[in-house]
Coordinates of C-alpha atoms and ligand atoms in Angstrom, one line a residue:
X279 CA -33.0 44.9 -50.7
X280 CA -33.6 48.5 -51.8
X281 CA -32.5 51.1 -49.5
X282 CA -33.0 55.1 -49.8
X283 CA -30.4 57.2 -48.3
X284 CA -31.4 60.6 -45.8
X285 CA -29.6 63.3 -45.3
X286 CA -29.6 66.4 -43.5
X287 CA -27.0 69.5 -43.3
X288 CA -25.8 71.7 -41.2
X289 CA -23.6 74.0 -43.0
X290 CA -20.9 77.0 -40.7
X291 CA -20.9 79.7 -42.9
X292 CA -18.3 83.1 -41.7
X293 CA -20.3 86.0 -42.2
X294 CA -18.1 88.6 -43.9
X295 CA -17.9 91.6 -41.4
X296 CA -15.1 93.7 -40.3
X297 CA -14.7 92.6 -36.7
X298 CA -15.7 90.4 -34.4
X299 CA -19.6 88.9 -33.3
X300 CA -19.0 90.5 -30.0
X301 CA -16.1 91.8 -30.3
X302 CA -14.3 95.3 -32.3
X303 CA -11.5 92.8 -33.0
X304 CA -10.7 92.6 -36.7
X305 CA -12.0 89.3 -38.1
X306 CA -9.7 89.2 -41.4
X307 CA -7.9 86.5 -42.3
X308 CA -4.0 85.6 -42.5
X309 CA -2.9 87.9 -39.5
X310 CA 0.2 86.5 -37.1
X311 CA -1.2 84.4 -34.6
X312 CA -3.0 86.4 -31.9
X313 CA -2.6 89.5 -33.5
X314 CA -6.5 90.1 -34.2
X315 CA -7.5 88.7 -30.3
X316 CA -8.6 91.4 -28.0
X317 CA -9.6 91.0 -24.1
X318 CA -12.9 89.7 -25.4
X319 CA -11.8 86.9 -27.7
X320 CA -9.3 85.7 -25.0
X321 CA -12.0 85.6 -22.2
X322 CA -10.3 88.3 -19.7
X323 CA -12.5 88.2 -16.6
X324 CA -14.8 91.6 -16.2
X325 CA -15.3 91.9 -20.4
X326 CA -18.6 92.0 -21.6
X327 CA -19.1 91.0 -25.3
X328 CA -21.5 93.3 -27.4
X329 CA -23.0 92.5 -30.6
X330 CA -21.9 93.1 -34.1
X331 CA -25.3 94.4 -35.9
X332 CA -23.8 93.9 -39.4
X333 CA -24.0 90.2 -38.3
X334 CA -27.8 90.6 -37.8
X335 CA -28.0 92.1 -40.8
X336 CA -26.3 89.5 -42.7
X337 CA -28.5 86.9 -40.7
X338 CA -31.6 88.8 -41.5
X339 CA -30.7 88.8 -45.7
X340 CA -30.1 85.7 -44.9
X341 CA -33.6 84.5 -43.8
X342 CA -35.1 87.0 -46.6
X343 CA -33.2 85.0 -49.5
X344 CA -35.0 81.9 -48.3
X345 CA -38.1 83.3 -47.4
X346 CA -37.9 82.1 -44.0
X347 CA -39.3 84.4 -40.8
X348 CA -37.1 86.3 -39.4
X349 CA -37.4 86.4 -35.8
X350 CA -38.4 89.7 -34.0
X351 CA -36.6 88.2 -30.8
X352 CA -34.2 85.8 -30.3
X353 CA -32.0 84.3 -27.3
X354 CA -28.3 83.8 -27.6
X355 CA -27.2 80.9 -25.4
X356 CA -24.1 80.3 -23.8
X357 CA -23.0 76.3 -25.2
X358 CA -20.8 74.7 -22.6
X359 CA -17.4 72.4 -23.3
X360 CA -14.3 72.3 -22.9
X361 CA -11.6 72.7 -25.4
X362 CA -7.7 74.6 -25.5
X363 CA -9.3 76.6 -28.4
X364 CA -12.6 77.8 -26.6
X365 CA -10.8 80.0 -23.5
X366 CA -14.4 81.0 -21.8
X367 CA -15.2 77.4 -21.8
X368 CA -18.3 78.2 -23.4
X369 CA -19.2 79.6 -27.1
X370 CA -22.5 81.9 -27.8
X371 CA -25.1 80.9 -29.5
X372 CA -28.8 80.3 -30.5
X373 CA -30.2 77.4 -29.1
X374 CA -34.5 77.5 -28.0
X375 CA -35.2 80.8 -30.2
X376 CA -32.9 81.5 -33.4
X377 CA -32.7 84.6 -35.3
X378 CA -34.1 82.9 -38.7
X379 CA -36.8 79.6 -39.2
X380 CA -37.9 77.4 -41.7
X381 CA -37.1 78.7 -45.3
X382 CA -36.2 76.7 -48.5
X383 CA -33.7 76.3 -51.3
X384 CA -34.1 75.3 -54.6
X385 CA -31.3 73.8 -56.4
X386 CA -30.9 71.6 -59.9
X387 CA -29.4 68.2 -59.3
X388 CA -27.6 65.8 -62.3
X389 CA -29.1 62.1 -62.8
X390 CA -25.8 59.8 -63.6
X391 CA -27.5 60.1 -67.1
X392 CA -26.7 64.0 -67.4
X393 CA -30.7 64.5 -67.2
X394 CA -31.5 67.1 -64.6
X395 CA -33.9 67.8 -61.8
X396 CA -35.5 71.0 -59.7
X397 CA -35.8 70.4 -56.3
X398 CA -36.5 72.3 -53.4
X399 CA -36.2 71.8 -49.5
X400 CA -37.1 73.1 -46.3
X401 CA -34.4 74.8 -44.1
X402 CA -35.2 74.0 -40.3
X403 CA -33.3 77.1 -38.8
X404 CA -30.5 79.1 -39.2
X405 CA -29.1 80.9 -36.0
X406 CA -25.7 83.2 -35.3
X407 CA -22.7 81.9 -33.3
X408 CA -19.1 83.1 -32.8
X409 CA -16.5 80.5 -34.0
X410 CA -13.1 78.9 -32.0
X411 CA -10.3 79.7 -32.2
X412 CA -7.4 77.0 -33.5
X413 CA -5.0 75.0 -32.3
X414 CA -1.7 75.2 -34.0
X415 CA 1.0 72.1 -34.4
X416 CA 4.6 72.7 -35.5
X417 CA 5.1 76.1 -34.6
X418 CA 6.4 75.6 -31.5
X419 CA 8.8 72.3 -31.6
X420 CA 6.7 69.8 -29.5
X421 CA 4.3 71.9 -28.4
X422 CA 0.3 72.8 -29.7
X423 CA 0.0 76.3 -30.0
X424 CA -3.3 78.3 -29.5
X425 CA -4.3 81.5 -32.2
X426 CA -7.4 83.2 -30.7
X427 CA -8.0 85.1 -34.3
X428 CA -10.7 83.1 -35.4
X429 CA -12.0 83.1 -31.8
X430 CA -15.4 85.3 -31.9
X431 CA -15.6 85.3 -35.9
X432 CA -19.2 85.9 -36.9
X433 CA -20.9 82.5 -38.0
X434 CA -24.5 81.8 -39.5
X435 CA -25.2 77.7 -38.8
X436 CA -28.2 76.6 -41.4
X437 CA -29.9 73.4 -40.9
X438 CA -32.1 72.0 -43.0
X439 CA -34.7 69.0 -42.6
X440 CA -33.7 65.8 -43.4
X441 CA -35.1 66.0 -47.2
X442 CA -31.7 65.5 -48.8
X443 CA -31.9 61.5 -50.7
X444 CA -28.7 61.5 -52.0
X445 CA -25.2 62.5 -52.3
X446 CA -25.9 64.6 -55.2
X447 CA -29.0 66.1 -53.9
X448 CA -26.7 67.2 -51.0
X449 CA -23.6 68.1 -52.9
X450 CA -26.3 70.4 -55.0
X451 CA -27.9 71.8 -52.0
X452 CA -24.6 72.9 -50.9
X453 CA -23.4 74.5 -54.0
X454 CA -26.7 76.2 -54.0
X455 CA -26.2 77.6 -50.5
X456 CA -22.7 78.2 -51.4
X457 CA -23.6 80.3 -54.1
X458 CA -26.7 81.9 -52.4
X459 CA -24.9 83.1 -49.5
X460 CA -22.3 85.1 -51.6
X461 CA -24.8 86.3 -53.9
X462 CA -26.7 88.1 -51.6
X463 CA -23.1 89.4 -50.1
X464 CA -22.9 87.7 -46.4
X465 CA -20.0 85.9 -46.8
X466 CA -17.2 85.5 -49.3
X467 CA -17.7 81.4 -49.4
X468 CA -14.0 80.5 -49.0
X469 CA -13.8 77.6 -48.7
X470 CA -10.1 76.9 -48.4
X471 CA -10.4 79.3 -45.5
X472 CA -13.2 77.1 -43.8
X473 CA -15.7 80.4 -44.4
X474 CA -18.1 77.6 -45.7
X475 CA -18.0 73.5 -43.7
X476 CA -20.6 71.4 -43.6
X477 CA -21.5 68.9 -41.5
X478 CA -24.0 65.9 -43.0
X479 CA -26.2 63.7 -41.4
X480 CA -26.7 60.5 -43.0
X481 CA -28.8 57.6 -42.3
X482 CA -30.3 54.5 -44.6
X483 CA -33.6 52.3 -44.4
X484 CA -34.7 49.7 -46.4
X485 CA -37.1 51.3 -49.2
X486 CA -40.7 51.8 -48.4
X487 CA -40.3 51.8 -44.7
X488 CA -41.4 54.9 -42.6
X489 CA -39.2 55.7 -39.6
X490 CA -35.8 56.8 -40.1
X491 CA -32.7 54.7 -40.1
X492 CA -30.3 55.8 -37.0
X493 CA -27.8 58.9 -38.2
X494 CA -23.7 59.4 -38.2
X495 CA -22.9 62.9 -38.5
X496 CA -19.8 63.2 -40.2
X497 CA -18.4 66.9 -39.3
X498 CA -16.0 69.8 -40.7
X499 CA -16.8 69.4 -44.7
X500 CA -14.9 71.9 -46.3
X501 CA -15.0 70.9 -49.9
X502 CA -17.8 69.8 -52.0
X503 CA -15.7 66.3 -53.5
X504 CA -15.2 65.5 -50.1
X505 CA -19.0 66.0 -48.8
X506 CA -19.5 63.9 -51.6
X507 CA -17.0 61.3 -50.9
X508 CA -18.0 61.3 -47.2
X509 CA -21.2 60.7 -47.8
X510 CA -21.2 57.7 -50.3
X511 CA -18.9 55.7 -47.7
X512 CA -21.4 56.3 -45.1
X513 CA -24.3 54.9 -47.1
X514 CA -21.6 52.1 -48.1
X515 CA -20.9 51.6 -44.7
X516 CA -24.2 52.1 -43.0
X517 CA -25.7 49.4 -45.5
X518 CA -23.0 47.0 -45.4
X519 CA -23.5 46.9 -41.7
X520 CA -27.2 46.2 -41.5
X521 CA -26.9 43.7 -44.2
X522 CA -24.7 41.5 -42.2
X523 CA -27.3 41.9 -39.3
X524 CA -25.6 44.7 -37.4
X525 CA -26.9 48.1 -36.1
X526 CA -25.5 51.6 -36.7
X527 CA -24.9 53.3 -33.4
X528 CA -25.5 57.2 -34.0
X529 CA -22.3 58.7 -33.5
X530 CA -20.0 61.3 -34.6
X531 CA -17.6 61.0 -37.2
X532 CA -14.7 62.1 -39.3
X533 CA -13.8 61.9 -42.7
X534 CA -10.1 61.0 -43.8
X535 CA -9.8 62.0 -47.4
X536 CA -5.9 60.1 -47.5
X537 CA -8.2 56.7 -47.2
X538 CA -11.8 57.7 -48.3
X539 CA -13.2 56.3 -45.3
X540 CA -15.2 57.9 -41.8
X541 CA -14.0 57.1 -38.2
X542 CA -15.9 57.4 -35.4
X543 CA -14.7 60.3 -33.2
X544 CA -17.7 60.0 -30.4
X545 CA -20.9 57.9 -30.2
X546 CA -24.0 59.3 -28.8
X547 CA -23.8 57.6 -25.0
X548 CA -20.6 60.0 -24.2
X549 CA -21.4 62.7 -26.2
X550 CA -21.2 66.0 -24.8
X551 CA -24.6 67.8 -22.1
X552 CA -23.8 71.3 -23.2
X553 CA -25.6 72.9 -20.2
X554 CA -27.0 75.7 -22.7
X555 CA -28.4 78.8 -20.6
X556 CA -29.4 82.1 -21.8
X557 CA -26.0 84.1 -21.9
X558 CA -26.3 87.0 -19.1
X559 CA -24.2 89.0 -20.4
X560 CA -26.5 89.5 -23.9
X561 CA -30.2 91.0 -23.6
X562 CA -32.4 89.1 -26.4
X563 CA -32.1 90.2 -30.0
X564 CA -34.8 92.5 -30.8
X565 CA -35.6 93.2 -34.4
X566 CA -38.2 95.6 -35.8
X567 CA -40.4 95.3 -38.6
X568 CA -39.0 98.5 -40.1
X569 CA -35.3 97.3 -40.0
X570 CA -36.3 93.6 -41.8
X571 CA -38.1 95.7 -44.6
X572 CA -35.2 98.0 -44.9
X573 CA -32.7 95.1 -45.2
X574 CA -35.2 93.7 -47.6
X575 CA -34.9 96.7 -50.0
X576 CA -31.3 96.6 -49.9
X577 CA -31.5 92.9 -51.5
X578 CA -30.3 92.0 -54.8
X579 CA -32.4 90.6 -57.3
X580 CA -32.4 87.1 -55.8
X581 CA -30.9 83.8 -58.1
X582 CA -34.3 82.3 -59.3
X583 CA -35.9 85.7 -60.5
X584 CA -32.4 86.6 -62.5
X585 CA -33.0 83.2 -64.0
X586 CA -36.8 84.1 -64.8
X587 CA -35.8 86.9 -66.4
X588 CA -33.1 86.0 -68.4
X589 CA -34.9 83.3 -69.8
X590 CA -38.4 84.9 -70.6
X591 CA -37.0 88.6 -71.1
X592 CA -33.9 87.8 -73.0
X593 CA -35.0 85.0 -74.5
X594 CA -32.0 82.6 -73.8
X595 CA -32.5 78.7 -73.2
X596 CA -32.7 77.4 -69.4
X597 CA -29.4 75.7 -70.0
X598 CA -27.8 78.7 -70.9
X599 CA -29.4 81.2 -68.5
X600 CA -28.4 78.6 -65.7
X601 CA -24.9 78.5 -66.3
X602 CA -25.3 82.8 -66.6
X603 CA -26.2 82.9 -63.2
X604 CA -24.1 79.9 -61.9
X605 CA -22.2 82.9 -60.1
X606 CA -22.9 86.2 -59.8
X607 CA -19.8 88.1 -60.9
X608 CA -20.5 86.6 -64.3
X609 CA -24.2 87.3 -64.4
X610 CA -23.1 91.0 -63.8
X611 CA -20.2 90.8 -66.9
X612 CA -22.9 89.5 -68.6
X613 CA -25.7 91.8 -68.0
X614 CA -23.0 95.1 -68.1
X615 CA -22.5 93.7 -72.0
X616 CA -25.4 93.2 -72.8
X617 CA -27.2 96.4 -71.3
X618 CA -26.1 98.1 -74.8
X619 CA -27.5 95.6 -77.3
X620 CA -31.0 94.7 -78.3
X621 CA -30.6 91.2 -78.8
X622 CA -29.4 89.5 -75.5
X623 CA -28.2 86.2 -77.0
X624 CA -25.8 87.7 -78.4
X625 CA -24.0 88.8 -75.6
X626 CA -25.0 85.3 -73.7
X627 CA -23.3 83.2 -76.4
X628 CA -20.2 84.9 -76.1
X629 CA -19.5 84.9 -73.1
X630 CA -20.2 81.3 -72.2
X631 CA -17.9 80.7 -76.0
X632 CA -15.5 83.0 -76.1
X633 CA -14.9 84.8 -72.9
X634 CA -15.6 81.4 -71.0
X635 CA -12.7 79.5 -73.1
X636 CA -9.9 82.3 -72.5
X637 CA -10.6 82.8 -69.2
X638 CA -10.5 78.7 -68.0
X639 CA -7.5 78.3 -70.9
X640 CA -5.6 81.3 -69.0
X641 CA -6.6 80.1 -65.5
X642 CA -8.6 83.7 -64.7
X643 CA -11.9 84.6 -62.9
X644 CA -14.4 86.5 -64.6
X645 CA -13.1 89.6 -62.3
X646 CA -10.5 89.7 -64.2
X647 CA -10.9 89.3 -67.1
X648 CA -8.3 91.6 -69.4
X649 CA -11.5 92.6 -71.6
X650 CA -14.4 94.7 -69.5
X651 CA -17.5 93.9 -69.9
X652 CA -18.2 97.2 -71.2
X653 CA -15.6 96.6 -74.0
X654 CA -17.4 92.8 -74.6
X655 CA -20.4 95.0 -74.8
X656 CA -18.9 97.7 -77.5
X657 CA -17.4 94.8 -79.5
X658 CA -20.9 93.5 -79.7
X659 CA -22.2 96.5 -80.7
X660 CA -20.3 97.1 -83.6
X661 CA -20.9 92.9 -84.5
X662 CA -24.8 93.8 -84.6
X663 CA -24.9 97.0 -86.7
X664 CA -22.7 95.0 -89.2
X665 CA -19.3 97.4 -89.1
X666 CA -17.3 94.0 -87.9
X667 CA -18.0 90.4 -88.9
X668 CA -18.1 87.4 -86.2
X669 CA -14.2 87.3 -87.1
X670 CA -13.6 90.8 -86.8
X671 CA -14.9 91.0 -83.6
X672 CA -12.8 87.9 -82.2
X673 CA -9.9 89.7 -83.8
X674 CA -10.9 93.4 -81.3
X675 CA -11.5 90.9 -78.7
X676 CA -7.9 89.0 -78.4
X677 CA -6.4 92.8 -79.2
X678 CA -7.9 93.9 -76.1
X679 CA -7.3 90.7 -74.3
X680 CA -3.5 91.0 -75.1
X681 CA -3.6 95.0 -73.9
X682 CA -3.0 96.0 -77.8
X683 CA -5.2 98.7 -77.5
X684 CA -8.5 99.2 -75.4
X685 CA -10.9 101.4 -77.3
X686 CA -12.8 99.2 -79.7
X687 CA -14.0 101.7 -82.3
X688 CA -10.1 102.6 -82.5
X689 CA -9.0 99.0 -82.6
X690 CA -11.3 98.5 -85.6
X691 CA -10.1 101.6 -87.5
X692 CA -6.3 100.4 -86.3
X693 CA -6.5 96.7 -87.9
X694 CA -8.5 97.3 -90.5
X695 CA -11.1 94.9 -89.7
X696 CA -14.2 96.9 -91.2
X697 CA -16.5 94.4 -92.5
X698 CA -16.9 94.8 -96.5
X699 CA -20.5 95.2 -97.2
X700 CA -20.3 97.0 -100.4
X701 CA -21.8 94.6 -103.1
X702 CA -19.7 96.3 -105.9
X703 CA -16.8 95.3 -104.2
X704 CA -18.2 91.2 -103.4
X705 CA -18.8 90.9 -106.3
X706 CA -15.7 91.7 -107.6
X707 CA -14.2 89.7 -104.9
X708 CA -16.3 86.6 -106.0
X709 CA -15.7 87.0 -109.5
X710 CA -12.6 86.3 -109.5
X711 CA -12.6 83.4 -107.0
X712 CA -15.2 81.8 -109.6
X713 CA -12.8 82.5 -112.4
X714 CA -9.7 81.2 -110.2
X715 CA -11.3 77.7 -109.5
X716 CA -13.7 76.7 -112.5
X717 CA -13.1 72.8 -110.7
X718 CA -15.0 73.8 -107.9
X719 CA -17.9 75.4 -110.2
X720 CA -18.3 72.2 -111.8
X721 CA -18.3 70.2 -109.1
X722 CA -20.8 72.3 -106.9
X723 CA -22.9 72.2 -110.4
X724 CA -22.7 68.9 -110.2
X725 CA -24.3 68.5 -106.4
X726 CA -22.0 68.8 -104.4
X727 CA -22.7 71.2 -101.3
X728 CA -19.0 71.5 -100.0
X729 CA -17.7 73.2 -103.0
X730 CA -20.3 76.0 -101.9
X731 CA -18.5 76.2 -98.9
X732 CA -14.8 76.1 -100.1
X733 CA -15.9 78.9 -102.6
X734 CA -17.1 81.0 -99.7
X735 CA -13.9 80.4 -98.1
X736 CA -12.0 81.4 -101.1
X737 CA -14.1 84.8 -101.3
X738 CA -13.6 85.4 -97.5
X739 CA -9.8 85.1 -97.4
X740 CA -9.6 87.0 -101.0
X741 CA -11.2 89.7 -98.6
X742 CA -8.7 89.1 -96.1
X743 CA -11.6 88.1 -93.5
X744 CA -14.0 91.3 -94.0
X745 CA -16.6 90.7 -96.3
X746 CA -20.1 90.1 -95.0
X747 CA -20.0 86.1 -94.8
X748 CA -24.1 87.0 -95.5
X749 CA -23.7 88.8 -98.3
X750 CA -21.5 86.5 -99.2
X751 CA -23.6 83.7 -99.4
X752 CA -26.3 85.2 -101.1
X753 CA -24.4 87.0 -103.9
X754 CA -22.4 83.5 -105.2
X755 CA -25.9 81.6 -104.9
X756 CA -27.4 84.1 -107.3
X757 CA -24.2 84.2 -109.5
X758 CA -23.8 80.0 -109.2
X759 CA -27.6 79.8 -110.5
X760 CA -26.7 81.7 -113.6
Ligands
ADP956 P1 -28.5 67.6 -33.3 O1 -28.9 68.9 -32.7 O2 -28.4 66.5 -32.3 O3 -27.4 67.7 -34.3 P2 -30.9 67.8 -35.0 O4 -32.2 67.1 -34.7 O5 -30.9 69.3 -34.8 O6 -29.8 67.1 -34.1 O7 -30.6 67.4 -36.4 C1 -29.4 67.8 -37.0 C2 -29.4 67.5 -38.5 O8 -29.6 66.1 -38.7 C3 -30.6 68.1 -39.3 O9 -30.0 68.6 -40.5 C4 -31.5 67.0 -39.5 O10 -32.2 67.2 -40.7 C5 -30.7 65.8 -39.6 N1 -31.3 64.5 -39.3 C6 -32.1 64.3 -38.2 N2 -32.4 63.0 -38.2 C7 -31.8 62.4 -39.2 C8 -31.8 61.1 -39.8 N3 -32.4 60.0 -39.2 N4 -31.1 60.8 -40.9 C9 -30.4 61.8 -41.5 N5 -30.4 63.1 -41.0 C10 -31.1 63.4 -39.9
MG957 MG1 -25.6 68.5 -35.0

């Protein structure tokens, strides 16, 4: 039997503000335990939380990105369980009337064939909550301990309809989000930290058939292998099951990377009646029409319109263009060295070659990168008006890289590396490689191709690297036809 696989994710992401959702605690990261918990985030009786409007601004750029609506009012709820980590026995958040609906995200997913596919899917909702604290083993000898800082950090949950088909789809979709979310500057997307977790629904049915299959959710993703992972042994599983006649009971699950497997941590009959109720203590979130249209002309050029551009402005292939914008710092490197020069391509090539290779070889991020993108761009410069060859200009580039200088113009003067482009001088140049190797005459006069090449080699290191490889070319052609 054929089966089709349907997913859904919910995805936590920390939205990057100074302090707290409701509280002026500091929400950074790394702190001694306890340290960043005021009377708020430890549930002292008589506090009254109040809240964070950077996180509604995040929430509303948020909900722009994905064209979604915005909500001029929404209810924060008060969510009810019990848990060491939770101390008001209750966390806040959006339940009947979120802050954001509907929406959609585009992403490209990879056939196993390395063929590639646009799809898009619709978001469901995407509402603000504070996150738990944690529970800390091996601190204390024997004993669990509790660190309230994460208690009260700002989160954004986004759910999305059930229009995910595969693993890849929803590994793709989350690397989109990923990306999204720190391009338009909400959250940083660590995910070591947990700043970005997803959780993913996942049920089967046989191909062709209508209703749903009944869903696992498998919670607390925090890397994309292991979404990945999680997910293909729950279609594994799910299918294996029903094949030998059996029924998957909707449940909650866990994922245990040390055996690649999910384990049920609570099925649906004893999972938990929240008792959500509008919190008292919070009067509904109101937001104008004049604030969402000032948040909206604070945006950044959004992902897909970058892309557009790139590809019909600048000219450079989809493939290309898409790895550009793969992540924002780059696109910015890019665009900051290529702001000077005429042809864009230039620029593009390079730093997926050149600047791409040294930075993965020495283990760096684009940010920091030892050569600017304003000295990528001079380099470049100086390549297209012909002072440096493509050789001269690797030679500026690994000067700057290892900190031998930093002015490029100075750099070129420095190492000598103007290109020669006086045909006097070429030809001199060539003359006496074509004197030096008379074997390599005849055998290029004879029809062989590669002896071209080896005499332009010849010329180029006879010129120690700086001769115009075009002129080059041209002026041992002519003198070759004679
Ligand atoms: P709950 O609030 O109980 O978690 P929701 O109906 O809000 O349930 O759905 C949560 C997530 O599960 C959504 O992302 C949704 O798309 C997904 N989902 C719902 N039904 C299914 C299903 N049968 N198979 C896979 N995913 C599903
Ligand atoms: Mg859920």
């Amino acid at each position: 039997m054929e089966w089709e696989v349907v997913i859904g994710l919910e995805t936590h992401v920390q939205l990057s503000t100074k302090s707290k959702i409701f509280s002026g605690a500091s929400a950074s990261f790394g702190a001694e335990p306890n340290t960043h918990a005021c009377p708020i985030d430890l549930a002292l009786p008589g506090c009254l939380p109040v809240l964070n409007k950077s996180a509604v601004e995040k929430a509303i750029r948020f909900g722009l990105a994905i064209d979604a609506k915005v909500a001029n009012r929404s209810v924060f709820d008060r969510k009810h369980y019990f848990y060491p980590d939770l101390p008001k026995a209750y966390q806040i958040s959006q339940f009947e009337l979120p802050v954001v609906i509907g929406g959609r995200v585009s992403f490209q997913v990879e056939n196993p064939d390395g063929s590639t596919y646009q799809k898009t899917i619709n978001l469901t909702r995407a509402h603000l909550e504070e996150d738990a604290g944690k529970s800390v083993h091996g601190i204390v000898h024997g004993k669990t301990g509790i660190d309230l800082n994460r208690a009260g950090t700002p989160l954004l949950e986004i759910v999305t309809e059930p229009e995910l088909r595969s693993s890849a789809e929803a590994v793709a979709y989350a690397k989109a989000l990923h990306e999204l979310v720190m391009w338009i500057g909400v959250s940083d997307g660590d995910m070591q930290k947990g700043n970005f977790r997803c959780d993913a629904n996942v049920s089967v049915r046989p191909k062709g058939q209508k209703e749903f299959g009944t869903r696992c959710e498998i919670k607390n993703l925090n890397s994309f292998k292991f979404l990945q992972a999680a997910i293909d042994y729950e279609v594994r599983r799910q299918i294996g099951l029903i094949s030998e006649g059996g029924k998957v009971v909707q449940a909650t699950r866990l994922y245990d990377p040390d055996n690649d497997e999910t384990r049920e941590i609570r099925t649906k009959e004893d999972s938990m009646d929240y008792r959500y109720f509008p919190d008292p203590d919070l009067l509904p979130l109101e937001i104008s029409d004049e604030w969402i249209e000032e948040v909206r002309a604070s945006m950044p050029e959004l992902p897909e319109k970058t892309l557009a551009r790139l590809i019909n402005e600048y000219g450079i292939s989809e493939a290309d263009a898409l790895q550009l914008i793969s992540h924002r710092p780059l696109t910015e490197y890019f665009e900051k060295a290529a702001a000077k020069l005429k042809d864009k391509k230039i620029a593009a090539n390079w730093v997926k070659g050149e600047v791409m290779a040294q930075l993965n070889a020495a283990e760096l991020s684009i940010e920091e990168s030892p050569v600017s993108a304003e000295q990528l761009g001079d380099i470049l410069v100086r390549y297209s008006d012909g002072t440096i060859n493509q050789k001269g200009a690797r030679t500026v580039f690994s000067a700057i890289w290892e900190k031998k200088g930093d002015k490029v113009d100075e750099l070129i003067e420095t190492l000598g590396l103007k290109q020669i482009s006086d045909t006097g001088a070429i030809e001199a140049a060539i003359d006496a490689v074509l004197a030096a190797n008379p074997k390599m005459v005849e055998e290029f006069k004879s029809g062989k191709e590669k002896a071209f090449n080896a005499l332009v080699g010849q010329t180029m290191r006879a010129t120690k690297g700086k001769a115009n490889p075009a002129q080059v070319n041209e002026i041992l052609r002519a003198k070759l036809a004679q």
